[in-house]
Coordinates of C-alpha atoms and ligand atoms in Angstrom, one line a residue:
X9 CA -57.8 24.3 -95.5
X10 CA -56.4 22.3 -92.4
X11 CA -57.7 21.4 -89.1
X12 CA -54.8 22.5 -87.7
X13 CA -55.5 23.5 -83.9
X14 CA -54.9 26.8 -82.7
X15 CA -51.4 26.5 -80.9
X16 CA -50.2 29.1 -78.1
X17 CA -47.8 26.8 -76.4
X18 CA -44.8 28.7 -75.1
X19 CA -42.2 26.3 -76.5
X20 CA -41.9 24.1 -78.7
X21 CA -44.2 26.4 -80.3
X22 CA -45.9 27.8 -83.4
X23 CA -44.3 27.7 -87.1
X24 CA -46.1 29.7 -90.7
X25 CA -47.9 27.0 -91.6
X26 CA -45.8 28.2 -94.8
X27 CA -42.8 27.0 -93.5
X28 CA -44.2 23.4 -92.7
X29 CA -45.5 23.3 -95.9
X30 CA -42.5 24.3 -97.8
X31 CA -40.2 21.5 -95.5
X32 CA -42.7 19.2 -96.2
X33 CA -42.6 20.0 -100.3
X34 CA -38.7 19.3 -99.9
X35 CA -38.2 17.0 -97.6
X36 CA -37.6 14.0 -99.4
X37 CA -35.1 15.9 -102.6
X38 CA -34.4 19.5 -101.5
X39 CA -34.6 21.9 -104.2
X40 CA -34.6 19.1 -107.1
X41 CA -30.8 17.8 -105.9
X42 CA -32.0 14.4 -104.8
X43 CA -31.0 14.1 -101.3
X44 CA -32.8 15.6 -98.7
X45 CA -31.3 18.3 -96.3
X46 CA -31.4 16.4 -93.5
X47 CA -29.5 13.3 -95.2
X48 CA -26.5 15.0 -96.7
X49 CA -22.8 16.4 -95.5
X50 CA -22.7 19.8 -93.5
X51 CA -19.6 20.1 -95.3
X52 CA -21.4 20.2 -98.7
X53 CA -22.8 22.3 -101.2
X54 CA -26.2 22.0 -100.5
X55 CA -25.9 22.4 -97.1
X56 CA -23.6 25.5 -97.3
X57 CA -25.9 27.2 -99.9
X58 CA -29.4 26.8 -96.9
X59 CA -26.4 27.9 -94.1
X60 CA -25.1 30.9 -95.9
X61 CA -28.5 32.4 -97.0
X62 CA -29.9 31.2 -92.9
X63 CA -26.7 33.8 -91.9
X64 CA -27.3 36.3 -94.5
X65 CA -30.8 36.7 -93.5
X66 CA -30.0 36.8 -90.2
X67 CA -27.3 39.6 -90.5
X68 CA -29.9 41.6 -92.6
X69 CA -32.8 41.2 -90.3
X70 CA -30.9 42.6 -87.2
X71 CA -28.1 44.8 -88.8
X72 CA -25.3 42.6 -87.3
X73 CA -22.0 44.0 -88.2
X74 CA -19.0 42.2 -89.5
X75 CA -17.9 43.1 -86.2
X76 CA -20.3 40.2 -84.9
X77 CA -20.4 36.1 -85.2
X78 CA -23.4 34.7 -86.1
X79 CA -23.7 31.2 -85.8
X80 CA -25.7 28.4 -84.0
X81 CA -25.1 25.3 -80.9
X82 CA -26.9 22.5 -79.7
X83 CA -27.8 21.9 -76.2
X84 CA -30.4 24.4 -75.8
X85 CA -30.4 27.9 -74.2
X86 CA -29.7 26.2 -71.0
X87 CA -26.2 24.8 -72.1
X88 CA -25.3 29.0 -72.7
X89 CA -26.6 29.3 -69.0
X90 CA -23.0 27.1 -68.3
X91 CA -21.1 28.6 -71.5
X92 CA -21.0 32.1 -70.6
X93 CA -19.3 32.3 -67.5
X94 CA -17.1 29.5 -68.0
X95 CA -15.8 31.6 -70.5
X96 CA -16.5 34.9 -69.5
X97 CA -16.5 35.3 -65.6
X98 CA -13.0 36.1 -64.8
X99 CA -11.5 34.4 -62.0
X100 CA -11.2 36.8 -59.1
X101 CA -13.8 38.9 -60.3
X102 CA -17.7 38.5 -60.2
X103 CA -20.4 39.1 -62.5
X104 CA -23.9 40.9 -62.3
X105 CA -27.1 39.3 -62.9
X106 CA -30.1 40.7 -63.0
X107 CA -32.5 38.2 -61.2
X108 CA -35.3 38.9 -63.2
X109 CA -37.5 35.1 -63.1
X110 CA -37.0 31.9 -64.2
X111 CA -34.4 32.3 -67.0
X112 CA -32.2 34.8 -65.6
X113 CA -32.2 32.9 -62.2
X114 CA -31.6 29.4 -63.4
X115 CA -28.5 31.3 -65.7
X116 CA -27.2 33.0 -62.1
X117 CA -27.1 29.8 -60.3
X118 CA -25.0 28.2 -63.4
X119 CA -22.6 31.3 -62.9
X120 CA -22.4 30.1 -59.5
X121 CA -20.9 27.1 -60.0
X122 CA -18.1 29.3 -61.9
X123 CA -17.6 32.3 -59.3
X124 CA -19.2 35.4 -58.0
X125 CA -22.6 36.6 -58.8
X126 CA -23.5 40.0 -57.9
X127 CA -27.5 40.1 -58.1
X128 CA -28.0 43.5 -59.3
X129 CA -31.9 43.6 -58.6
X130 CA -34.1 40.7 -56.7
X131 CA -37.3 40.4 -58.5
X132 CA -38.3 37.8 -56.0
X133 CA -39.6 40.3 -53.6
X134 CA -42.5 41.4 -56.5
X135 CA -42.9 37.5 -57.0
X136 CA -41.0 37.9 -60.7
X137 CA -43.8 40.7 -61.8
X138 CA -41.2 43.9 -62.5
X139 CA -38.1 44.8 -64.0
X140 CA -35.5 47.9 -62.9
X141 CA -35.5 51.1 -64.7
X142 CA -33.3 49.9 -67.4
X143 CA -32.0 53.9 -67.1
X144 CA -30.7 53.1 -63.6
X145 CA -29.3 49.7 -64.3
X146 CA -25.0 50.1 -64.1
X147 CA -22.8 47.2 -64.3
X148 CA -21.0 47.2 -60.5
X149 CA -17.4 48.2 -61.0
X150 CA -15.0 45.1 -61.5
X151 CA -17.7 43.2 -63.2
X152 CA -16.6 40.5 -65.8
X153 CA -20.2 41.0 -67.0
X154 CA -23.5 42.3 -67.2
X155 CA -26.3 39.5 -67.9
X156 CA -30.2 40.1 -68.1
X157 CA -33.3 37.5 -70.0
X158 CA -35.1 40.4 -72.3
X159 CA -38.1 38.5 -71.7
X160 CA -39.0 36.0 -68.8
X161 CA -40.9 33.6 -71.1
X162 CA -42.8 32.1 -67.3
X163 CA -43.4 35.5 -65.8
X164 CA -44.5 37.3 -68.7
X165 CA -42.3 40.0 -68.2
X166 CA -40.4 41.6 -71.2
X167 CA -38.0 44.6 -71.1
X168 CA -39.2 47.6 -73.6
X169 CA -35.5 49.3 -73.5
X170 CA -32.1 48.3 -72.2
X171 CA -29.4 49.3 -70.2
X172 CA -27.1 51.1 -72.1
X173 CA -23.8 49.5 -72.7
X174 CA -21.0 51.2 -70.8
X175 CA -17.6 50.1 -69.6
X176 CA -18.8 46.1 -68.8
X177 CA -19.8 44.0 -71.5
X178 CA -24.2 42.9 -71.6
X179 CA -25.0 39.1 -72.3
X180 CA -28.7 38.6 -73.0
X181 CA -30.9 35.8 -73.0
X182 CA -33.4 36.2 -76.1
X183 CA -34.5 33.1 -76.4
X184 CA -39.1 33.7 -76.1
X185 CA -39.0 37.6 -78.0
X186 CA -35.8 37.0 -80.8
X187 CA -36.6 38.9 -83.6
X188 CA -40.1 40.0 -81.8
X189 CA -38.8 43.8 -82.8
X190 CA -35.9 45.7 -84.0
X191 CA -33.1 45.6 -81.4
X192 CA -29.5 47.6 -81.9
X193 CA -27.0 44.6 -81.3
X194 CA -24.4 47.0 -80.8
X195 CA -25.3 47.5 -77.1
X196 CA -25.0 44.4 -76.2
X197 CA -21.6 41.5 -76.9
X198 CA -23.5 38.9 -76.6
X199 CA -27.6 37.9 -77.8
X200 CA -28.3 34.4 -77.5
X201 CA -31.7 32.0 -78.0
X202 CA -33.2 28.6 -78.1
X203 CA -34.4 29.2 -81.6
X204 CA -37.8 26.8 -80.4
X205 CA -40.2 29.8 -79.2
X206 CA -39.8 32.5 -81.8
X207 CA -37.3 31.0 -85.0
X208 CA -37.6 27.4 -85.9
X209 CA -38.0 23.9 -84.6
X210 CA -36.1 22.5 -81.6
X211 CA -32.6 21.8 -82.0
X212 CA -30.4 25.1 -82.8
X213 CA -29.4 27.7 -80.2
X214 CA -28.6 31.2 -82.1
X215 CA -25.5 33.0 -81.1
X216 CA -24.5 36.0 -81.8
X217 CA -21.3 37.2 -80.6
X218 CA -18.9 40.4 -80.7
X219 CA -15.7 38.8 -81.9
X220 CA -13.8 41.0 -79.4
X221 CA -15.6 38.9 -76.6
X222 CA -13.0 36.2 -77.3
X223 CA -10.5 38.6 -76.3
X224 CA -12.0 37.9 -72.7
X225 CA -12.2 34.3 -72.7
X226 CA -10.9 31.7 -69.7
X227 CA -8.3 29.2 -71.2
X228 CA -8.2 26.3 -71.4
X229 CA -11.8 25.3 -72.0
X230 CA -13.0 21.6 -73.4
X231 CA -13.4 22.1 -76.8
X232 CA -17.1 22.4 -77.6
X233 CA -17.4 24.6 -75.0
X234 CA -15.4 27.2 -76.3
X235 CA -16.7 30.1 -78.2
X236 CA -13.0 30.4 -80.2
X237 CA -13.5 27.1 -81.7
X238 CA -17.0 27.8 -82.6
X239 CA -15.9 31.4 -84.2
X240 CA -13.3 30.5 -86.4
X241 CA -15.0 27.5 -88.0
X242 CA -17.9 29.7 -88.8
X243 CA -20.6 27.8 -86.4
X244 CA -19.5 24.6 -88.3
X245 CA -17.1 22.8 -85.7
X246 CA -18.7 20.2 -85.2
X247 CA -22.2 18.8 -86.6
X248 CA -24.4 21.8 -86.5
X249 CA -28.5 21.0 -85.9
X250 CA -29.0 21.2 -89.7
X251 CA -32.8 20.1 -89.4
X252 CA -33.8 23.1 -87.0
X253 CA -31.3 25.7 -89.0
X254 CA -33.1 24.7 -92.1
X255 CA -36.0 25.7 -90.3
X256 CA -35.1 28.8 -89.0
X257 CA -33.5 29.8 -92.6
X258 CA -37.6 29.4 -93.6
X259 CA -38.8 31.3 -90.9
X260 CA -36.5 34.3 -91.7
X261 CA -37.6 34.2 -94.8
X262 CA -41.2 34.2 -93.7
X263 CA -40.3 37.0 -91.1
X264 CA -38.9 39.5 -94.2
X265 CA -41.8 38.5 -96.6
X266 CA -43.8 39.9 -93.2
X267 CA -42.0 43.3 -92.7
X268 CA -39.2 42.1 -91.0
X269 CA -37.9 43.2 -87.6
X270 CA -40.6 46.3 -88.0
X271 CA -43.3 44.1 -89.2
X272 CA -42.8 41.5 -86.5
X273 CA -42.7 44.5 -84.2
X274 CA -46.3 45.5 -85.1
X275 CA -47.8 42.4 -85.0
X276 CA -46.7 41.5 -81.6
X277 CA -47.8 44.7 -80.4
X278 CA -51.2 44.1 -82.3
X279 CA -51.7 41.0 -80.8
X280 CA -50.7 41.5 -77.1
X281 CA -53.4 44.4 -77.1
X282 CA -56.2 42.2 -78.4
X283 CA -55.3 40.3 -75.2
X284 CA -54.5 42.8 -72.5
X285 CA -57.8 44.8 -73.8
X286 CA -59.7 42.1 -72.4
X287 CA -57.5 41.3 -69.6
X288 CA -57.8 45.4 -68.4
X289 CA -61.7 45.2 -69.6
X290 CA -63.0 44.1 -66.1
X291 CA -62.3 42.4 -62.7
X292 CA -63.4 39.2 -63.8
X293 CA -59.2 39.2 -65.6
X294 CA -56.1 39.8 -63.7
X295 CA -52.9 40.3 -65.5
X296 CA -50.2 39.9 -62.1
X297 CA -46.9 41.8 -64.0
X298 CA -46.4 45.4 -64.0
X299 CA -48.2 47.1 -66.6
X300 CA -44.5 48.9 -68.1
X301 CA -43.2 45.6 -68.5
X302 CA -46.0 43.4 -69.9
X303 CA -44.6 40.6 -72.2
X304 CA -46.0 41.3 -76.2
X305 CA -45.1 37.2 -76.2
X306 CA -46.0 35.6 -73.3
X307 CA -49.7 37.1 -71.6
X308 CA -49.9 35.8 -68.3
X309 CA -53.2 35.7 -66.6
X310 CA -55.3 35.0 -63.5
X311 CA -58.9 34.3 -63.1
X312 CA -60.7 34.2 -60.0
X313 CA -60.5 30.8 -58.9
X314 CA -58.4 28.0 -59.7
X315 CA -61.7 25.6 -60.6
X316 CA -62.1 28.4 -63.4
X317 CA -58.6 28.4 -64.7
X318 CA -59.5 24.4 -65.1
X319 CA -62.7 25.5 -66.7
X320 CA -60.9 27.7 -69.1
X321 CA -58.5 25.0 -70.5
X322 CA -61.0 22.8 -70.4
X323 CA -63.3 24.5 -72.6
X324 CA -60.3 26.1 -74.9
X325 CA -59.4 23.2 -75.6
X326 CA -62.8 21.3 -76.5
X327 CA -62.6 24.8 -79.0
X328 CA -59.1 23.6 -80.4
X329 CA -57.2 26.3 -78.6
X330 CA -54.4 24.3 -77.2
X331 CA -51.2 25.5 -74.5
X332 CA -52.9 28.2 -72.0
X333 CA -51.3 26.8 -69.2
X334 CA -49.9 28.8 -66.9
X335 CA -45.7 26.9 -66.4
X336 CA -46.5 24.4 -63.8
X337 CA -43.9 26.5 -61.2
X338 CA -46.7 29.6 -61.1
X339 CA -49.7 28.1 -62.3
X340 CA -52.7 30.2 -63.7
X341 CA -53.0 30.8 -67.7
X342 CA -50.3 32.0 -70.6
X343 CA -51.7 32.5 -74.0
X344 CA -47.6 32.6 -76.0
X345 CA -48.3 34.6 -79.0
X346 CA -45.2 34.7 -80.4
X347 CA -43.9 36.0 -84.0
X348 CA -46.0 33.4 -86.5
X349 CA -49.1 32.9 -84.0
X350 CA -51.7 34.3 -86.4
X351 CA -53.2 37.3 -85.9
X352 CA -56.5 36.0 -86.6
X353 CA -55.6 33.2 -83.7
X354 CA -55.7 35.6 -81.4
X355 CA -59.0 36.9 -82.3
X356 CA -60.8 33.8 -81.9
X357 CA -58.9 33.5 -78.5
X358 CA -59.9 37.0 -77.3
X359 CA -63.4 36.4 -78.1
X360 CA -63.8 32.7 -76.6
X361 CA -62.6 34.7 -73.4
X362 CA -65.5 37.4 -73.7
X363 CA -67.7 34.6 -74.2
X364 CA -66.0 32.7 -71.2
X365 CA -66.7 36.0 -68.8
X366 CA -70.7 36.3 -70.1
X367 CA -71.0 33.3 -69.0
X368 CA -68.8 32.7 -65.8
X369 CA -68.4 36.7 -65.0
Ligands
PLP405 C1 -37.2 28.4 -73.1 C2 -36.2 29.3 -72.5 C3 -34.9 28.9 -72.1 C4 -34.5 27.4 -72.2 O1 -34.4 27.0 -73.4 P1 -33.9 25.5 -73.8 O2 -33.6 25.6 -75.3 O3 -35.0 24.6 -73.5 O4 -32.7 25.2 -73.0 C5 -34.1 29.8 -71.7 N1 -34.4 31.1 -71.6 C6 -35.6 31.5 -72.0 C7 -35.9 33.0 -71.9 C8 -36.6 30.7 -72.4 O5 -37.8 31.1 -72.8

């Protein structure tokens, strides 16, 4: 057994203990070669075989087609916020956001600094707590672009279904619910993530990318920041984050040992219900987002003071339940439950917080 604490920080965030035991096994002579994985060439063997079976995985866990890169940069989630329309918003044209919270807004305003934004919905006026009918949502005509965060890892907010793909192509920001649940890739040319909240440690940023995209792309780019470069050398341009791909090639392997796409589906439902069922239970909880749209990820949570909310970490913590802070831009609590928070985590959470309202209630 460890003393490990329980961890529901909303990223970096939780790995199967598994997986940090198996890097830990190898990390010193990986799979009995005598160099470790994070000491050797990217352009070797060793580091191919991890890299081709982290793809493979990857491909079979989503049903990516052959008609779709798979492949993964550095610089965060937040360096796609600048990627993306540097290479996709078409001079002379604009592109449609929709301001959904934190993520999508911080990716609009980088669009900005490339041309026209159309914001197709304002979620400030609900303070960030709803999301449009994704059966209403059309890409405005002329539109180099449609871009939306399928879950606004701050707000709490997760979409259930998309907007259909029409005529404009659909960028989304997956980073805090990747591989949460099944998703059909083919509606959309673009899924990216910071692989830190639901796939790996720190480092990598997944990509996934209709090849046709390039098609679209603004010349002449710097190199790194062009998705043509990064295509046809198979993700491997330049240095790739080899520590937090290694990672991730664990955690698929935990996630299809777990069910997969399905399984992970289950469990994240599971989970988010032990924690709205208390949150819908009485008065003493108040969950701000629209009930259609509550995040199975990130469960975002109000008590009814401030001094409480202090009391709550306070006392979570002194029980070795660590990161319910609410982000520091909105305040109040988060428990992040993402894919490899256990399920019996959540359980001791759910009843420290029945145990917190007998005696505060
Ligand atoms: C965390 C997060 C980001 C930022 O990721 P970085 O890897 O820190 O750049 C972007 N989008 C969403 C939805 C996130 O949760």
């Amino acid at each position: 057994m460890s003393d490990r604490k329980l961890n529901f920080f909303a990223g970096p965030s939780v790995l199967p203990v598994e997986v940090l035991d198996e890097m830990q096994s190898q990390i010193k002579d990986y799979q009995g070669n005598g160099q470790s994985m994070i000491e050797t060439s990217h352009r070797g063997a060793m580091f191919e075989g991890m890299y081709n079976k982290c793809l493979s995985s990857m491909r079979e866990l989503l049903g990516i087609s052959s008609d779709y890169d798979v492949y993964f940069l550095g610089g965060g989630a937040t360096l796609q916020f600048a990627m993306i329309p540097m290479n996709f918003l078409k001079p002379g044209t604009h592109a449609d956001y929709i301001k959904s919270g934190t993520w999508a807004n911080k990716a609009g305003k980088d669009a900005e600094v490339f041309g026209d934004v159309k914001y197709y919905f304002d979620g400030s006026d609900s303070k960030f707590t709803t999301l449009p009918d994704p059966k209403t949502v059309h890409a405005s005509k002329n539109s180099s672009y449609l871009y939306l965060c399928s879950n606004e890892t701050i707000g709490g907010i997760e979409w259930q279904d998309f907007p259909k793909r029409e005529d404009t192509p659909i960028i989304a920001d997956m980073s805090s619910d990747f591989l949460s649940r099944p998703v059909d890739v083919n509606n959309f040319d673009m899924i990216y993530g910071g692989v830190q909240k639901n796939l790996g440690p720190a480092g990598a940023t997944v990509i996934i990318m209709k090849k046709d995209m390039l098609k679209r792309a603004n010349s002449p780019l710097p190199n790194y920041l062009n998705y043509a470069n990064h295509s046809s050398k198979d993700g491997l341009f330049n240095t790739p984050p080899v520590f937090s791909i290694w990672g991730v090639q664990l955690v698929l392997e935990w996630i299809k040992k777990n069910g997969g796409a399905q399984g992970m589906k289950e469990r994240a439902t599971l989970k988010s219900k032990m924690v709205y069922d208390v949150l819908d239970s009485s008065d003493f909880w108040k969950s701000p987002v629209d009930s259609r749209y509550r995040s199975k990820m990130n469960v975002v949570f109000r008590l009814p003071s401030e001094d409480l909310e202090k009391k709550f970490l306070t006392e979570a913590a002194q029980n070795d339940m660590l990161g319910l802070k609410g982000h520091r831009s909105v305040g109040g609590l988060r428990a992040s439950i993402y894919n490899s928070c256990p399920v019996e985590d959540v359980k001791t959470l759910t009843e420290f917080m029945k145990e917190f309202e007998r005696k505060n209630g």
